[in-house]
Structure formats: structure tokens, C-alpha cells
Coordinates of C-alpha atoms and ligand atoms in Angstrom, one line a residue:
X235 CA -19.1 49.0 16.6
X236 CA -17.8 45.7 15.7
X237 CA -14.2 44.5 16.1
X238 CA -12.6 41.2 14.5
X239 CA -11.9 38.3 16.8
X240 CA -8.4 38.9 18.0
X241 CA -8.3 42.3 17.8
X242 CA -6.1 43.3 21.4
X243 CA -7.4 45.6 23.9
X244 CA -4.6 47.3 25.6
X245 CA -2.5 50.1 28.0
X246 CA 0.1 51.7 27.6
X247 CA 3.5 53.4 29.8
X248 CA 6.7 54.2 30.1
X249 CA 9.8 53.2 32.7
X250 CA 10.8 57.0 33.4
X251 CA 6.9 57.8 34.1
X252 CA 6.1 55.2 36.4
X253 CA 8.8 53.3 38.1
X254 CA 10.4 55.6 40.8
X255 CA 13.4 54.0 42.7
X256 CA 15.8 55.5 40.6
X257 CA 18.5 54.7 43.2
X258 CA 17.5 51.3 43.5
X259 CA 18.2 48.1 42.0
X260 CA 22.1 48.4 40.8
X261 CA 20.0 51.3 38.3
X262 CA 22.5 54.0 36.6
X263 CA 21.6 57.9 36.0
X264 CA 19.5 58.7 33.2
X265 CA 19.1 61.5 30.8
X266 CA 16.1 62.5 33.0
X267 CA 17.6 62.1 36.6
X268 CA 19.8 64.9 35.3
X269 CA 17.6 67.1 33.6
X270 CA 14.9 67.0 36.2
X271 CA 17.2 67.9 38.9
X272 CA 17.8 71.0 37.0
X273 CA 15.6 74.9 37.5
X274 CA 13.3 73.0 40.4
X275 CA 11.9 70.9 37.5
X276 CA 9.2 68.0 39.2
X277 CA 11.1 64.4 38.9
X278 CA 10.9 60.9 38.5
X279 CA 12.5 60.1 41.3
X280 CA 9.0 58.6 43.1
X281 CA 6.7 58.8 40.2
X282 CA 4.0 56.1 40.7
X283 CA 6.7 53.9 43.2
X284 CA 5.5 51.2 40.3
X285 CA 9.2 49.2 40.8
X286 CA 7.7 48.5 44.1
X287 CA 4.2 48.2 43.2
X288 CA 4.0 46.5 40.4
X289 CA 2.1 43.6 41.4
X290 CA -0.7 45.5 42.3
X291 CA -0.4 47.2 39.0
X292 CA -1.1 43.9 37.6
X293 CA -4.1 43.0 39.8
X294 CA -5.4 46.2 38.3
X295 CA -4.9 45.2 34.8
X296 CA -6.3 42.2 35.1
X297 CA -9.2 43.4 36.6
X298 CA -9.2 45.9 33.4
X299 CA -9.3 42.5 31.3
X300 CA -6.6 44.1 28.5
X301 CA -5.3 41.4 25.8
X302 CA -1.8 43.1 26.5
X303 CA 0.4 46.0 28.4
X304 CA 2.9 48.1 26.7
X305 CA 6.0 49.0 29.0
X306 CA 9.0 50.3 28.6
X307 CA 12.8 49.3 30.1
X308 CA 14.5 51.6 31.3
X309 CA 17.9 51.2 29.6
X310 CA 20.0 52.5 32.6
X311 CA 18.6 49.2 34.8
X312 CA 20.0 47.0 32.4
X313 CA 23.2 48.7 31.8
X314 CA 24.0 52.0 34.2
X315 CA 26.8 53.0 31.8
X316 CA 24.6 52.7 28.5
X317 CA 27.2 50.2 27.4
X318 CA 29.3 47.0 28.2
X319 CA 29.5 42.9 27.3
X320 CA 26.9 40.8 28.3
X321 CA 28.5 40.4 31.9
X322 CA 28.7 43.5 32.8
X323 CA 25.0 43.6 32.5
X324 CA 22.9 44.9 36.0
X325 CA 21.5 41.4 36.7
X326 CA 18.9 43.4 39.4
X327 CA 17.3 45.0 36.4
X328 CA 16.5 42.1 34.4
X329 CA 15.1 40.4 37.1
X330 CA 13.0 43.4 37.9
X331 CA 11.6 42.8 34.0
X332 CA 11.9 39.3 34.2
X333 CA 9.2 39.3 37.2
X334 CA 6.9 41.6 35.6
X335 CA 6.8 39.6 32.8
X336 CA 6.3 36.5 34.6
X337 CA 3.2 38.3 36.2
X338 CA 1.3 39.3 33.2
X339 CA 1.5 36.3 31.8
X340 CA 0.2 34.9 34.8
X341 CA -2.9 36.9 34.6
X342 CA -3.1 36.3 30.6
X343 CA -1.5 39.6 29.6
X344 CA 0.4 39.9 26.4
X345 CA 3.7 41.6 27.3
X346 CA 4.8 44.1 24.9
X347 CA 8.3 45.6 25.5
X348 CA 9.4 49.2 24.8
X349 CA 13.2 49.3 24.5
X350 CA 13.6 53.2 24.4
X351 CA 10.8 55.3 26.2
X352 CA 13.1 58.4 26.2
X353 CA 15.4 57.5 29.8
X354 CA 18.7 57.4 28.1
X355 CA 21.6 56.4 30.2
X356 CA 23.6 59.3 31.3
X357 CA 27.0 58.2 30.4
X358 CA 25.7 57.7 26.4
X359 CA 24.2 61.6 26.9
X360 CA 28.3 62.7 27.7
X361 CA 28.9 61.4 24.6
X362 CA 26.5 63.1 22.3
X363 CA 23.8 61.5 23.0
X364 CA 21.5 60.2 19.9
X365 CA 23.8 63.3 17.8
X366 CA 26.4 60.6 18.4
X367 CA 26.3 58.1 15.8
X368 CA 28.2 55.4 17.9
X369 CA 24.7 55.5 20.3
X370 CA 22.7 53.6 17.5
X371 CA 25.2 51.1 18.0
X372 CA 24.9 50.7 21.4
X373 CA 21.4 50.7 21.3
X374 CA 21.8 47.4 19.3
X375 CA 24.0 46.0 21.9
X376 CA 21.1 47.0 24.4
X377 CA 18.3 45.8 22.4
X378 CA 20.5 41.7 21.9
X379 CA 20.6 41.6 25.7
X380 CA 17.7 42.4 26.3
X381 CA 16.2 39.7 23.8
X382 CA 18.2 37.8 25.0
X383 CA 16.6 37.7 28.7
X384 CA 12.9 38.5 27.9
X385 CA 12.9 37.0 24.0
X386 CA 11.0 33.9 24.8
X387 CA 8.1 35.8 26.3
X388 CA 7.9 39.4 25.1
X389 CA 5.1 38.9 22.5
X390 CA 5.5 42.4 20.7
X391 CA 8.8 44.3 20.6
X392 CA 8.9 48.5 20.4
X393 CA 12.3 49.4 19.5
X394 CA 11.7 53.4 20.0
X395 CA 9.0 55.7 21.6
X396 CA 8.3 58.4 19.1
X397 CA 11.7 59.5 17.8
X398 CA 10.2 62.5 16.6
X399 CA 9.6 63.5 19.8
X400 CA 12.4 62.6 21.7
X401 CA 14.3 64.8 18.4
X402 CA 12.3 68.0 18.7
X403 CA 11.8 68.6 22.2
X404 CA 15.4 66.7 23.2
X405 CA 17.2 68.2 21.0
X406 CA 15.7 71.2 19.0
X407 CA 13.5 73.0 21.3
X408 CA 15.1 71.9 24.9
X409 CA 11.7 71.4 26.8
X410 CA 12.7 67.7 27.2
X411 CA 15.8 65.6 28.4
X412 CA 18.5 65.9 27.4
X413 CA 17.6 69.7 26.7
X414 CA 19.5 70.8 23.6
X415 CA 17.7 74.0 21.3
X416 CA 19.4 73.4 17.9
X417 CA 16.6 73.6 15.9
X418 CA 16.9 71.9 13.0
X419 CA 20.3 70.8 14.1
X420 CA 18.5 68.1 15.8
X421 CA 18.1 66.0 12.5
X422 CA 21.3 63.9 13.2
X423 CA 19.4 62.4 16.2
X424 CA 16.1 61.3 14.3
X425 CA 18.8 59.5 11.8
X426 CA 20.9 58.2 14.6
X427 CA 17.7 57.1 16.1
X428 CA 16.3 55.2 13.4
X429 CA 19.5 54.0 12.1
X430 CA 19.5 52.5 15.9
X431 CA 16.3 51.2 15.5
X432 CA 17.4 49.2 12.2
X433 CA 20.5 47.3 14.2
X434 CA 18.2 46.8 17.0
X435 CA 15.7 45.4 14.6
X436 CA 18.3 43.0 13.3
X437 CA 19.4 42.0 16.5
X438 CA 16.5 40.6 18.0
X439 CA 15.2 38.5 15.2
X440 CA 18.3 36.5 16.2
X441 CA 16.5 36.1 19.7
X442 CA 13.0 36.2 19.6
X443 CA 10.2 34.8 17.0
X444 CA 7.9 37.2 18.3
X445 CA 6.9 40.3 15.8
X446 CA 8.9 43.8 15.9
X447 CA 7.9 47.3 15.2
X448 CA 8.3 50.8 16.0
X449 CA 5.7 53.1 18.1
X450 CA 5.9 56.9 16.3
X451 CA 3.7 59.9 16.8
X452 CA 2.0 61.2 13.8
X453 CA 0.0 64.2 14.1
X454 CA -1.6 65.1 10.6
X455 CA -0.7 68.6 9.0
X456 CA -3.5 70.9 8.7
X457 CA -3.0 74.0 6.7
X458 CA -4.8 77.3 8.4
X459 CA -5.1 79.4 5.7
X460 CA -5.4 78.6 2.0
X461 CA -2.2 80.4 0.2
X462 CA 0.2 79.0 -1.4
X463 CA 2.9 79.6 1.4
X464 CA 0.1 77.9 4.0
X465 CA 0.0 74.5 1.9
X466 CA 3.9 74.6 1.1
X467 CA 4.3 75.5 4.9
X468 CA 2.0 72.4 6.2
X469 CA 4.5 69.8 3.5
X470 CA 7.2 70.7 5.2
X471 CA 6.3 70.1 8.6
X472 CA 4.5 66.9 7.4
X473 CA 7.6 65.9 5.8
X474 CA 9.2 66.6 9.5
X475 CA 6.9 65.3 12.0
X476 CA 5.3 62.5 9.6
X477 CA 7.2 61.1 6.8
X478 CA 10.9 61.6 8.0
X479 CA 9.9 58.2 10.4
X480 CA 7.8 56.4 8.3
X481 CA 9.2 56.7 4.6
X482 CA 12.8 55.6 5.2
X483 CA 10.9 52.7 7.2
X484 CA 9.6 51.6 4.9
X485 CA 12.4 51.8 2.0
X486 CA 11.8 54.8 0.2
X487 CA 14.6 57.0 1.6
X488 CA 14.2 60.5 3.6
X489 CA 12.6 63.2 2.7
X490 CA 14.1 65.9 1.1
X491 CA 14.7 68.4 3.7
X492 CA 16.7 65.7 5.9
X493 CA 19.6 64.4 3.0
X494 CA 21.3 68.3 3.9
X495 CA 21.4 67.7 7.5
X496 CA 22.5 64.1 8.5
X497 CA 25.8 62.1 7.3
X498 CA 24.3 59.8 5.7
X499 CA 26.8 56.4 4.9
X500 CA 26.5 53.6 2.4
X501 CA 23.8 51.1 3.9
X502 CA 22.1 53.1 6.3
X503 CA 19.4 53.5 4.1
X504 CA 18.9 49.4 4.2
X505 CA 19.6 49.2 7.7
X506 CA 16.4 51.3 8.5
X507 CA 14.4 49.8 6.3
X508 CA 15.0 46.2 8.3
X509 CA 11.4 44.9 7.6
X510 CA 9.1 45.6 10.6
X511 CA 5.7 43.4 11.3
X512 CA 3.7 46.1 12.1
X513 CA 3.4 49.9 12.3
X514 CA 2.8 52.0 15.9
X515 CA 0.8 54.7 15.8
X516 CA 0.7 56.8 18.4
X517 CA -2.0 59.8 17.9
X518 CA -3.2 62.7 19.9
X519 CA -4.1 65.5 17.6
X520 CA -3.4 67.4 14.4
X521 CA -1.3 70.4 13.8
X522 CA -2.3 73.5 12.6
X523 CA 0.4 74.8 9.8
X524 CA 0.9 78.1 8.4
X525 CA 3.6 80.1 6.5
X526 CA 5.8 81.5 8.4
X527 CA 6.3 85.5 8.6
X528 CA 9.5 86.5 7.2
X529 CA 12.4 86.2 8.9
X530 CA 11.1 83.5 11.2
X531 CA 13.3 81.0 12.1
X532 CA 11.8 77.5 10.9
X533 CA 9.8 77.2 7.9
X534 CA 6.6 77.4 9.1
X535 CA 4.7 78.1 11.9
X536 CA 2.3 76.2 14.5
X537 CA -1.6 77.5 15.2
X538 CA -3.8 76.6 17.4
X539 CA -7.2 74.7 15.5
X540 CA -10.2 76.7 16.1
X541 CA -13.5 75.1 16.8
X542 CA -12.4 72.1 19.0
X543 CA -12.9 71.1 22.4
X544 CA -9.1 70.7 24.5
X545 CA -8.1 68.6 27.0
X546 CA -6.7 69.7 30.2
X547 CA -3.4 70.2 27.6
X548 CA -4.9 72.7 25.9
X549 CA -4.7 69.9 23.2
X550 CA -7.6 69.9 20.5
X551 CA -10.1 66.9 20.7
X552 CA -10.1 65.6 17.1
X553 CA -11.1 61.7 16.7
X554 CA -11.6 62.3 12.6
X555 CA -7.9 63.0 12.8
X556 CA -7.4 59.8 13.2
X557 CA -9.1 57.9 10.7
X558 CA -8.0 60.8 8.4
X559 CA -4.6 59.9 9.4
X560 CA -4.8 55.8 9.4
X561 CA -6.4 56.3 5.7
X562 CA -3.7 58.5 4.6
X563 CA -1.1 56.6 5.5
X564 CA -3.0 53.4 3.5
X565 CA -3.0 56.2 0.5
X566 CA 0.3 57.1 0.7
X567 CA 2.0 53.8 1.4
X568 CA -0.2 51.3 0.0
X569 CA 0.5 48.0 0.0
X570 CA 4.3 48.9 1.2
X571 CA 2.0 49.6 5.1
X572 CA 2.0 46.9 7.7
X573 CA -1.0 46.7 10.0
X574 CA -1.2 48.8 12.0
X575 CA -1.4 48.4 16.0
X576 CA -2.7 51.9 18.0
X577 CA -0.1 52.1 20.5
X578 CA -1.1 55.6 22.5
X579 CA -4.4 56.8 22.2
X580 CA -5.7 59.2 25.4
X581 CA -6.3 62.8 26.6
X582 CA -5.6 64.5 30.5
X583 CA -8.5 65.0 32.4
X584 CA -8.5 65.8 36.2
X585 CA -10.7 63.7 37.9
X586 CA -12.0 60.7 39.3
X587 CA -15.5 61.0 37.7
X588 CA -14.3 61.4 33.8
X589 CA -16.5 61.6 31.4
X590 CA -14.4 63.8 29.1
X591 CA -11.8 61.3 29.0
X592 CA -15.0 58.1 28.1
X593 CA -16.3 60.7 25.1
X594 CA -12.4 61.2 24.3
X595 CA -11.7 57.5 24.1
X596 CA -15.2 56.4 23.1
X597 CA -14.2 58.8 19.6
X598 CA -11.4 57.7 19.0
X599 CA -12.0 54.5 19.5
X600 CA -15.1 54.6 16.5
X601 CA -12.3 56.8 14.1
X602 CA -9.9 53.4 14.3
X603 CA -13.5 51.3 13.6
X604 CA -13.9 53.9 10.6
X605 CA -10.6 53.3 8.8
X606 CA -10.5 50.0 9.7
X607 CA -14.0 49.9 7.9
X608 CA -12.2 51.9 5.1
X609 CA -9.3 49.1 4.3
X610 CA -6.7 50.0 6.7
X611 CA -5.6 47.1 8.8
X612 CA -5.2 48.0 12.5
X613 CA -4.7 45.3 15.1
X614 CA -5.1 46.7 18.5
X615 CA -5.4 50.0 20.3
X616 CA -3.8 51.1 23.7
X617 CA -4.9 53.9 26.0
X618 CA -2.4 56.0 27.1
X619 CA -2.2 55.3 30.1
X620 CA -3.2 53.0 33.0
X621 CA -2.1 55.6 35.5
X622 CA -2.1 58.8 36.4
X623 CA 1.9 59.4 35.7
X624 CA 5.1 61.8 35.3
X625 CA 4.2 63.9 32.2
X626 CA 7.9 64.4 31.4
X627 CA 8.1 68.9 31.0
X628 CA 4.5 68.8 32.9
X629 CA 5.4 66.7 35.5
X630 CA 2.5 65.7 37.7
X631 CA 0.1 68.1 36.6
X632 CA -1.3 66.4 33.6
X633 CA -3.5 63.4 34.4
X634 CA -3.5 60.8 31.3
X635 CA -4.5 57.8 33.5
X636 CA -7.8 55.7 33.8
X637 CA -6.2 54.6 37.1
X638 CA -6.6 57.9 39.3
X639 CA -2.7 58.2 41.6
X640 CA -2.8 60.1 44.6
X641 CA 0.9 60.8 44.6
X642 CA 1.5 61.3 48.2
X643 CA -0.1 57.8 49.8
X644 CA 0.3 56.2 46.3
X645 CA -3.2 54.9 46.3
X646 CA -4.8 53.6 43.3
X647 CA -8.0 54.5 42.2
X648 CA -10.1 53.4 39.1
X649 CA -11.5 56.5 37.3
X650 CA -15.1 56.5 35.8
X651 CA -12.9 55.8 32.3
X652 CA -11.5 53.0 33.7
X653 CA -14.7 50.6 34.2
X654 CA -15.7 52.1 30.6
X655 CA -13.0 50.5 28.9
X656 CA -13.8 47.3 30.8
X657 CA -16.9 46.7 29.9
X658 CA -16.2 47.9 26.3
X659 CA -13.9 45.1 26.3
X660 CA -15.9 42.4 27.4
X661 CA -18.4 43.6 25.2
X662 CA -15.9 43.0 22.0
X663 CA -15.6 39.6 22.8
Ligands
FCB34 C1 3.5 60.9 24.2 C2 4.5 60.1 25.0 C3 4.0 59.6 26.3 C4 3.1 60.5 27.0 C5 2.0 61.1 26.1 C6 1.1 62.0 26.7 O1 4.1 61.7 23.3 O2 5.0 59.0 24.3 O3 5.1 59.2 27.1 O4 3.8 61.5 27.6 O5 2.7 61.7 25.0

């Protein structure tokens, strides 16, 4: 496999998964504090101690040799009330960034920032949360200080984690903070999200030069079962999961299914359609769609895929996915499509010895060669994630890391995966 010069070799995480010290640092109470304090859920409240241990998690990178780590900040560090003027801002929490920052690019590491990884402040969540169309507002507020401290040195800013996700199990299904089961009266929050991620878009190309995008998850539709009713019922969910965050992106309005469900205002359209320098792509696996039987609630209904390995998930192993994915969205967007960085890419294995997880990566890895090989422009790829971490409604039972965490002595140790990746890396240069 051959990769072009430049092409960035990278991790990926998340504030809420990793840092721990919730109480620390002048922090405020997020969405998750509360919800995992709920029904004896698992919590953040240690996760990998990374606030503490970050430098090591550095020295581990490093010895990785990634072009660039994606993190997130935790919006409740930089302002515990979700909102506030510039001086009200939790200077503790910017300086926790601000080191991190400092660090990888001692070591040569590309920063790339994550504004919202899922951990929204508490106080914004008694408000309505994302349903609350005042929260994309904040959000821009959030995303100009934050520029504002780290703009000169972030090289690629994320404004959201896959809204789709942080929608549906948020907000329609419950399995996620903040724990709401509307259903489909979760849509307000994917348009309060992206109109968020417009304003925030705006706001930091006043204080950085550095290239912006958006990380979703796309999972491609697959209809089980040939009927009419199966295809019709695979559209609609690919017109939910997929194109609701990638069509009004990139200026061609929602969907159909979302006009009935959102109050949508003069501009917004515009707003979200801020020009972005790349896409995110986060990919795990396709979704098996039929038609729903009658009287079901939703308009279709989700299969398992036959005839696939599964991760430790039960997820279904399907690197073709991918480049059937990266190629569709070429098709269907054409020359409107910026490149396209991988941002998570990865599969939970238990583990130190991980072979599963090398042939996981290893395939996927050859799918992004493949599209790239068929015209689409990709730019990078990150594994999801350097370490074992908090799997949000799994909590610690799902391993994702090529770093192995033994989460009672903290101690670090590389997986079988992880001195793979290395040496694919240093091979690619
Ligand atoms: C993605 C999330 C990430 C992680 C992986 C396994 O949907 O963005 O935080 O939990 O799934």
C-alpha cells in the first residue's frame, strides 16, 4: 500500500473518556457527571487519570511516531456554567490545554482540537440542552474563547463529535447523557447542533488560520431484504443517520423528513453551510435496514448483518464499508466534497496480544488506500483510540485502545496493535 507524502498518521480521544479529575481544576458538572451517577451506571470520574497523566500520554505518542492527536476539551473546564464573558472563563482549564498543547508540539505532534466530545456543561443541560436553540449560541461563545487561547497552535479544529450520535442516543433513545427517549423528537438537537457548529465555524476563522471541520459518524445503509418497503426503509435511515449532517453542510438544505420537525429560521440554512476545509469521517460499520412491521414505532427497523466477524461489540467487521462509503459520498457530492480526513477508525478487542484489532485496522486501513485509489481525496486516518478508555453506556468494559489501561494502578501498556501501527508508520515515510 502506498500513501502520498504528507498523508497524517494519527489517534484519536475524547475529554469525558480519558481525563478523570472531574472535581479538579476550577472544572464545572457535566451532562455526564450527572447521568453516570444515576442506576449504578460506571463513571468518568477516574477514567484513565489522563489530567494527571498526560505527559506520559505524550511520551507514549511519541514513541507511537503519529503526525497528530485528536482530543477533545471538555467544555465544563473552560466555563463550569456553560456560559459567561471572556473573564469569567476557568483560567485552570485553559492552562490544563494550553500545556498539552505545548507538549505535543514538543514532541512534533499536530494538535487537533475537538470542541464538543459529548461532556456538555450541566447548567446548559437545565436549559434544554442542544433542544434549546439558545445552546448553539453559546457554543459559539465557547468555541471564540477557546480560539482565542489555543488558535495560534491548534493545527486542525473539530467543532462537534458525531452529532448524530450525541442526537439519537442523547436524546431519542436515552442510552447516553443527557438521557432523553423522544424519538424522533430528538431532531431539534441535530439542527441546534449544527446550527452551533456554523456560528462556531464563523467564530474561529476570526482567531485562527488553521483549517476547520466537523468529525460525523456515517455508517452506510444496507437494505436486508429486497422489497420495496426494505429499500424505502434503508433511505430513510440513510437520510437520518447520513445525509441529515452532511447535505445541509454542504449547502443543499435537509433532507426531507427533518423540514417537519425543527423551527427552522431565515439564515440557518447559510449559517450551516459556513464553508468547512475538510470532512471527518468517523466509520465503524454499516447498518442493516429493513421495513418496519406495522405499527412499529420508527420507520424502519435495524438487523444485524449476517456473515461478518464482530468485535467484542457485537459490532460487524466490514472494511469494504468503508471505501463503499468514502466512494459514495464522492458520488453523491461530487466536487461540492472536501477531503476527507478519517477521524475514528477502530474496533474493542480485550487483550494485550491483539491480533483481531492489527487484521481490523490493517483492513481498514487498505479500504481508505482503495477509495483513495478510486478518486476520493482523504488526508489522514486516526485510530480510535490510544487507550483503553470510558466507553460512555459501556463504561469500562469495551476495550478500543492500542494502549492496554489497567484501571486500578493506571499502568500503561502497549498492545500487540500498538507497535503495528508504529512500524506501519515509519514504513509510510
Ligand atoms: C464513537 C465515539 C467515540 C467512541 C467510539 C467507540 O461513536 O465518537 O467516543 O466511543 O464511538
Amino acid at each position: 500500500m502506498r500513501f502520498p507524502e504528507g498523508f497524517t498518521w494519527g489517534v484519536s480521544t475524547s475529554s469525558y473518556q480519558i481525563e478523570g479529575a472531574v472535581k479538579e481544576g476550577g472544572r464545572g458538572t457535566s451532562i455526564w457527571d450527572t447521568f453516570t451517577q444515576q442506576g449504578g451506571r460506571a463513571t468518568g470520574d477516574e477514567a484513565c487519570d489522563h489530567y494527571h497523566r498526560y505527559a506520559e500520554d505524550v511520551g507514549l505518542m511519541a514513541d507511537l511516531g503519529i503526525d497528530a492527536y485528536r482530543f477533545s476539551v471538555s467544555w465544563p473546564r473552560i466555563q463550569p456554567e456553560g456560559k459567561g464573558p471572556a473573564s469569567s472563563v476557568n483560567q485552570e482549564g485553559v492552562a490544563f490545554y494550553d500545556r498539552l498543547v505545548d507538549a505535543l508540539l514538543e514532541r512534533g505532534i499536530d494538535p487537533v482540537l475537538t470542541l464538543f466530545h459529548w461532556d456538555l456543561p450541566q447548567a446548559l443541560e437545565d436549559q434544554g440542552g442542544w433542544l434549546n436553540r439558545d445552546t448553539a449560541h453559546r457554543f459559539a461563545e465557547y468555541a471564540d474563547l477557546v480560539g482565542a487561547a489555543l488558535g495560534d497552535r491548534v493545527k486542525l479544529w473539530i467543532t462537534l463529535n458525531e452529532p448524530f450520535i450525541h442526537m439519537t442516543l442523547g436524546y431519542a433513545t436515552g442510552e447516553h447523557a443527557p438521557g432523553h427517549a423522544l424519538l424522533f423528537g430528538a431532531l431539534p438537537a441535530a439542527h441546534h447542533q449544527l446550527l452551533g457548529h456554523g456560528l462556531a465555524v464563523q467564530a474561529l476563522r476570526a482567531r485562527t488560520t488553521s483549517p476547520i471541520t466537523i468529525a460525523n459518524n456515517y455508517s452506510p445503509a444496507w437494505p436486508q431484504g429486497g422489497t420495496d418497503a426494505d429499500l424505502a426503509a434503508a433511505a430513510t435511515y440513510h437520510a437520518l443517520h447520513n445525509r441529515m449532517f452532511t447535505d445541509p453542510l454542504l449547502g443543499r438544505g435537509y433532507p426531507k423528513l427533518a423540514y417537519e420537525a425543527i423551527d427552522l429560521r431565515d439564515g440557518d440554512l447559510d449559517v450551516i453551510a459556513s464553508p468547512i476545509d475538510f470532512l471527518g469521517v468517523n466509520y465503524y460499520n454499516p447498518t442493516g435496514v429493513q421495513a418496519p412491521l406495522p405499527g412499529a414505532p420508527l420507520p424502519f427497523d435495524l438487523v444485524a448483518l449476517d456473515g461478518y466477524p464482530t468485535t467484542d461489540f457485537g459490532w460487524p467487521v466490514v472494511p469494504d464499508g468503508l471505501r463503499d462509503l468514502l466512494v459514495g459520498l464522492l458520488t453523491d457530492y461530487g466536487d461540492a466534497l472536501p477531503p476527507i480526513y478519517i477521524t475514528e477508525s477502530g474496533c474493542a478487542y480485550e487483550g494485550v496480544e491483539d491480533p483481531q484489532r492489527v487484521a481490523y485496522l490493517d483492513g481498514h486501513i487498505a479500504a481508505v488506500n482503495a477509495a483513495m485509489t478510486a478518486g476520493v481525496d482523504v488526508r489522514g486516518y486516526f485510530v480510535w483510540s490510544l487507550l483503553d478508555n470510558f466507553e460512555w453506556a459501556e463504561g469500562y468494559t469495551k476495550r478500543f485502545g492500542l494502549v492496554h489501561v489497567d484501571f486500578d494502578t493506571q499502568v500503561r501498556t502497549p498492545k500487540t496493535s500498538f507497535a503495528w501501527y508504529r512500524d506501519l508508520i515509519r514504513a509510510s515515510r
